[in-house]
Amino acid sequence: MKGSVGNPLHLKSVNHISLICGSVEQSMNFYRNVLGFFPIRRPGSFNFDGAWLFGYGIGIHLLRAEDPEDLPRKTEINPKDCHISFQCESMEAVEKKLKDMDIDYVRAMVEEGGIQVDQVFFHDPDGFMIEICNCDSLPVIPLAGEMVRSCSRVNLQMMQQKKSQVVHQL
């Protein structure tokens, strides 16, 4: 497709994700107490129940389902299901906290080029999948034409510094 390379829409970042929930209060408590998001002001002109939260540079917009009883409920934790992923500092701390909170989760591991990425998957109160991982150690390698990137800004800065040092040594 011609023109598909680069940034044709001049995007800057992900702003938010919207999630349909059965109980705004229950979902707010989950995203605040489990994931550390904080509530932010939502436009008062909306004529439906919901809440906005923010954290880690992204917003989560909770929208109350028109008929909460008809929401499909997922019980099986399937890492191949639609999900949002968060990077963490310590997988051990994440697993301990999930156990302390009595939240069921599934562990997974991906290995690529000698780099191991640990993952845990669990559901929010409405069955939306959450992943927590240490995937910032896995480089983002374009298929063609662009430089290697990192999943985290910290690792990206370190990779750029190393590249700069190599260039200066040449």
Short mmCIF file of C-alpha atoms in Angstrom, two decimals:
data_model
loop_
_atom_site.label_atom_id
_atom_site.label_comp_id
_atom_site.label_asym_id
_atom_site.label_seq_id
_atom_site.Cartn_x
_atom_site.Cartn_y
_atom_site.Cartn_z
CA MET A 1 0.00 0.00 0.00
CA LYS A 2 1.58 3.25 -1.11
CA GLY A 3 2.17 5.80 1.65
CA SER A 4 1.79 3.29 4.49
CA VAL A 5 5.36 3.84 5.75
CA GLY A 6 6.10 6.36 8.49
CA ASN A 7 3.34 8.23 10.26
CA PRO A 8 0.67 9.05 7.64
CA LEU A 9 -1.86 10.26 10.25
CA HIS A 10 0.75 12.18 12.30
CA LEU A 11 -0.06 10.21 15.46
CA LYS A 12 1.67 11.12 18.73
CA SER A 13 0.63 8.46 21.23
CA VAL A 14 -2.15 6.22 22.49
CA ASN A 15 -4.61 8.40 24.42
CA HIS A 16 -7.02 5.91 26.01
CA ILE A 17 -8.83 2.62 25.73
CA SER A 18 -12.56 2.30 26.40
CA LEU A 19 -13.93 -0.67 28.28
CA ILE A 20 -17.56 -1.66 28.71
CA CYS A 21 -18.21 -2.68 32.32
CA GLY A 22 -21.06 -4.03 34.38
CA SER A 23 -20.29 -1.90 37.43
CA VAL A 24 -18.35 1.36 37.08
CA GLU A 25 -17.63 1.35 40.82
CA GLN A 26 -16.27 -2.23 40.83
CA SER A 27 -14.13 -1.58 37.73
CA MET A 28 -12.82 1.71 39.15
CA ASN A 29 -11.78 -0.08 42.33
CA PHE A 30 -9.97 -2.74 40.30
CA TYR A 31 -8.06 -0.31 38.07
CA ARG A 32 -7.18 1.88 41.08
CA ASN A 33 -6.27 -0.79 43.63
CA VAL A 34 -4.78 -3.49 41.38
CA LEU A 35 -3.15 -1.49 38.58
CA GLY A 36 -2.60 1.90 40.24
CA PHE A 37 -4.66 4.14 37.93
CA PHE A 38 -6.23 7.30 39.39
CA PRO A 39 -9.60 8.88 38.55
CA ILE A 40 -9.65 12.03 36.43
CA ARG A 41 -12.41 14.47 35.53
CA ARG A 42 -14.84 13.29 32.88
CA PRO A 43 -16.92 15.74 30.81
CA GLY A 44 -20.22 16.43 32.54
CA SER A 45 -22.07 16.58 29.22
CA PHE A 46 -22.08 12.78 28.91
CA ASN A 47 -25.56 11.35 29.46
CA PHE A 48 -24.40 7.85 30.40
CA ASP A 49 -22.66 6.32 33.41
CA GLY A 50 -18.91 5.97 33.26
CA ALA A 51 -15.55 7.05 34.68
CA TRP A 52 -12.15 8.09 33.40
CA LEU A 53 -8.87 6.96 34.91
CA PHE A 54 -5.28 7.75 34.02
CA GLY A 55 -1.89 6.17 34.64
CA TYR A 56 1.35 5.23 32.91
CA GLY A 57 0.67 7.72 30.12
CA ILE A 58 -2.65 6.18 29.06
CA GLY A 59 -6.29 6.72 29.94
CA ILE A 60 -8.89 4.08 30.66
CA HIS A 61 -12.47 5.11 29.98
CA LEU A 62 -15.00 2.91 31.72
CA LEU A 63 -18.44 2.83 30.12
CA ARG A 64 -21.33 1.18 31.97
CA ALA A 65 -23.03 -1.44 29.81
CA GLU A 66 -26.59 -0.65 28.82
CA ASP A 67 -27.57 -4.10 30.10
CA PRO A 68 -24.87 -5.35 32.51
CA GLU A 69 -26.56 -8.73 32.87
CA ASP A 70 -26.01 -9.39 29.14
CA LEU A 71 -22.25 -8.78 29.23
CA PRO A 72 -20.38 -11.89 28.09
CA ARG A 73 -18.38 -13.31 31.01
CA LYS A 74 -15.00 -14.86 30.32
CA THR A 75 -13.78 -17.33 32.89
CA GLU A 76 -10.88 -19.00 31.09
CA ILE A 77 -7.65 -17.01 31.11
CA ASN A 78 -6.36 -17.30 27.55
CA PRO A 79 -3.13 -15.36 26.78
CA LYS A 80 -4.17 -15.27 23.09
CA ASP A 81 -7.31 -13.25 23.89
CA CYS A 82 -7.52 -9.47 23.33
CA HIS A 83 -5.61 -7.70 26.10
CA ILE A 84 -3.64 -4.69 27.20
CA SER A 85 -0.09 -5.22 28.44
CA PHE A 86 1.85 -3.33 31.09
CA GLN A 87 5.57 -3.60 31.77
CA CYS A 88 6.67 -3.99 35.36
CA GLU A 89 9.81 -3.66 37.43
CA SER A 90 9.50 -7.01 39.21
CA MET A 91 7.55 -10.07 38.11
CA GLU A 92 8.00 -11.56 41.59
CA ALA A 93 6.35 -8.52 43.19
CA VAL A 94 3.47 -8.70 40.68
CA GLU A 95 2.82 -12.39 41.37
CA LYS A 96 3.00 -11.85 45.14
CA LYS A 97 0.51 -8.97 44.95
CA LEU A 98 -1.88 -10.96 42.74
CA LYS A 99 -1.72 -13.88 45.19
CA ASP A 100 -2.27 -11.53 48.15
CA MET A 101 -5.32 -10.07 46.37
CA ASP A 102 -6.59 -13.58 45.51
CA ILE A 103 -6.61 -12.82 41.76
CA ASP A 104 -6.36 -15.85 39.48
CA TYR A 105 -3.66 -15.59 36.83
CA VAL A 106 -1.79 -17.63 34.24
CA ARG A 107 1.97 -17.49 33.76
CA ALA A 108 3.63 -17.63 30.34
CA MET A 109 7.13 -17.17 28.98
CA VAL A 110 8.45 -16.11 25.59
CA GLU A 111 12.05 -16.67 24.57
CA GLU A 112 13.67 -15.05 21.57
CA GLY A 113 17.37 -14.91 20.80
CA GLY A 114 18.35 -15.86 24.34
CA ILE A 115 16.10 -13.18 25.85
CA GLN A 116 13.39 -14.47 28.19
CA VAL A 117 10.19 -12.50 28.76
CA ASP A 118 7.96 -13.52 31.67
CA GLN A 119 4.24 -12.76 31.53
CA VAL A 120 1.20 -13.06 33.77
CA PHE A 121 -2.35 -12.78 32.48
CA PHE A 122 -5.52 -12.11 34.47
CA HIS A 123 -9.00 -10.63 34.04
CA ASP A 124 -10.57 -7.41 35.23
CA PRO A 125 -14.02 -7.77 36.89
CA ASP A 126 -15.70 -7.96 33.47
CA GLY A 127 -13.33 -10.47 31.91
CA PHE A 128 -11.08 -8.07 29.97
CA MET A 129 -7.57 -9.54 29.82
CA ILE A 130 -4.62 -7.78 31.47
CA GLU A 131 -1.00 -8.79 30.86
CA ILE A 132 1.93 -7.80 33.06
CA CYS A 133 5.37 -8.55 31.67
CA ASN A 134 9.06 -7.75 31.80
CA CYS A 135 9.08 -7.31 28.02
CA ASP A 136 11.20 -4.15 28.01
CA SER A 137 14.24 -6.42 27.59
CA LEU A 138 12.93 -7.61 24.21
CA PRO A 139 14.01 -5.26 21.40
CA VAL A 140 11.49 -4.07 18.84
CA ILE A 141 13.06 -5.07 15.53
CA PRO A 142 11.41 -3.64 12.42
CA LEU A 143 10.97 -6.02 9.51
CA ALA A 144 12.72 -3.55 7.20
CA GLY A 145 14.05 -0.04 6.91
CA GLU A 146 14.08 1.34 10.45
CA MET A 147 16.36 1.20 13.46
CA VAL A 148 16.00 -1.29 16.29
CA ARG A 149 13.87 0.06 19.13
CA SER A 150 13.06 -0.93 22.68
CA CYS A 151 9.70 -1.43 24.36
CA SER A 152 10.65 1.06 27.07
CA ARG A 153 11.97 4.60 26.83
CA VAL A 154 14.68 3.81 29.38
CA ASN A 155 16.01 0.90 27.33
CA LEU A 156 15.65 2.94 24.13
CA GLN A 157 17.83 5.67 25.64
CA MET A 158 20.42 3.08 26.70
CA MET A 159 20.40 1.53 23.20
CA GLN A 160 20.83 4.99 21.60
CA GLN A 161 23.72 5.80 23.97
CA LYS A 162 25.46 2.52 23.09
CA LYS A 163 24.95 3.21 19.38
CA SER A 164 26.38 6.71 19.85
CA GLN A 165 29.41 5.33 21.72
CA VAL A 166 30.08 2.84 18.92
CA VAL A 167 29.82 5.58 16.28
CA HIS A 168 32.24 7.79 18.26
CA GLN A 169 34.71 4.92 18.59
CA LEU A 170 34.75 4.44 14.82
#
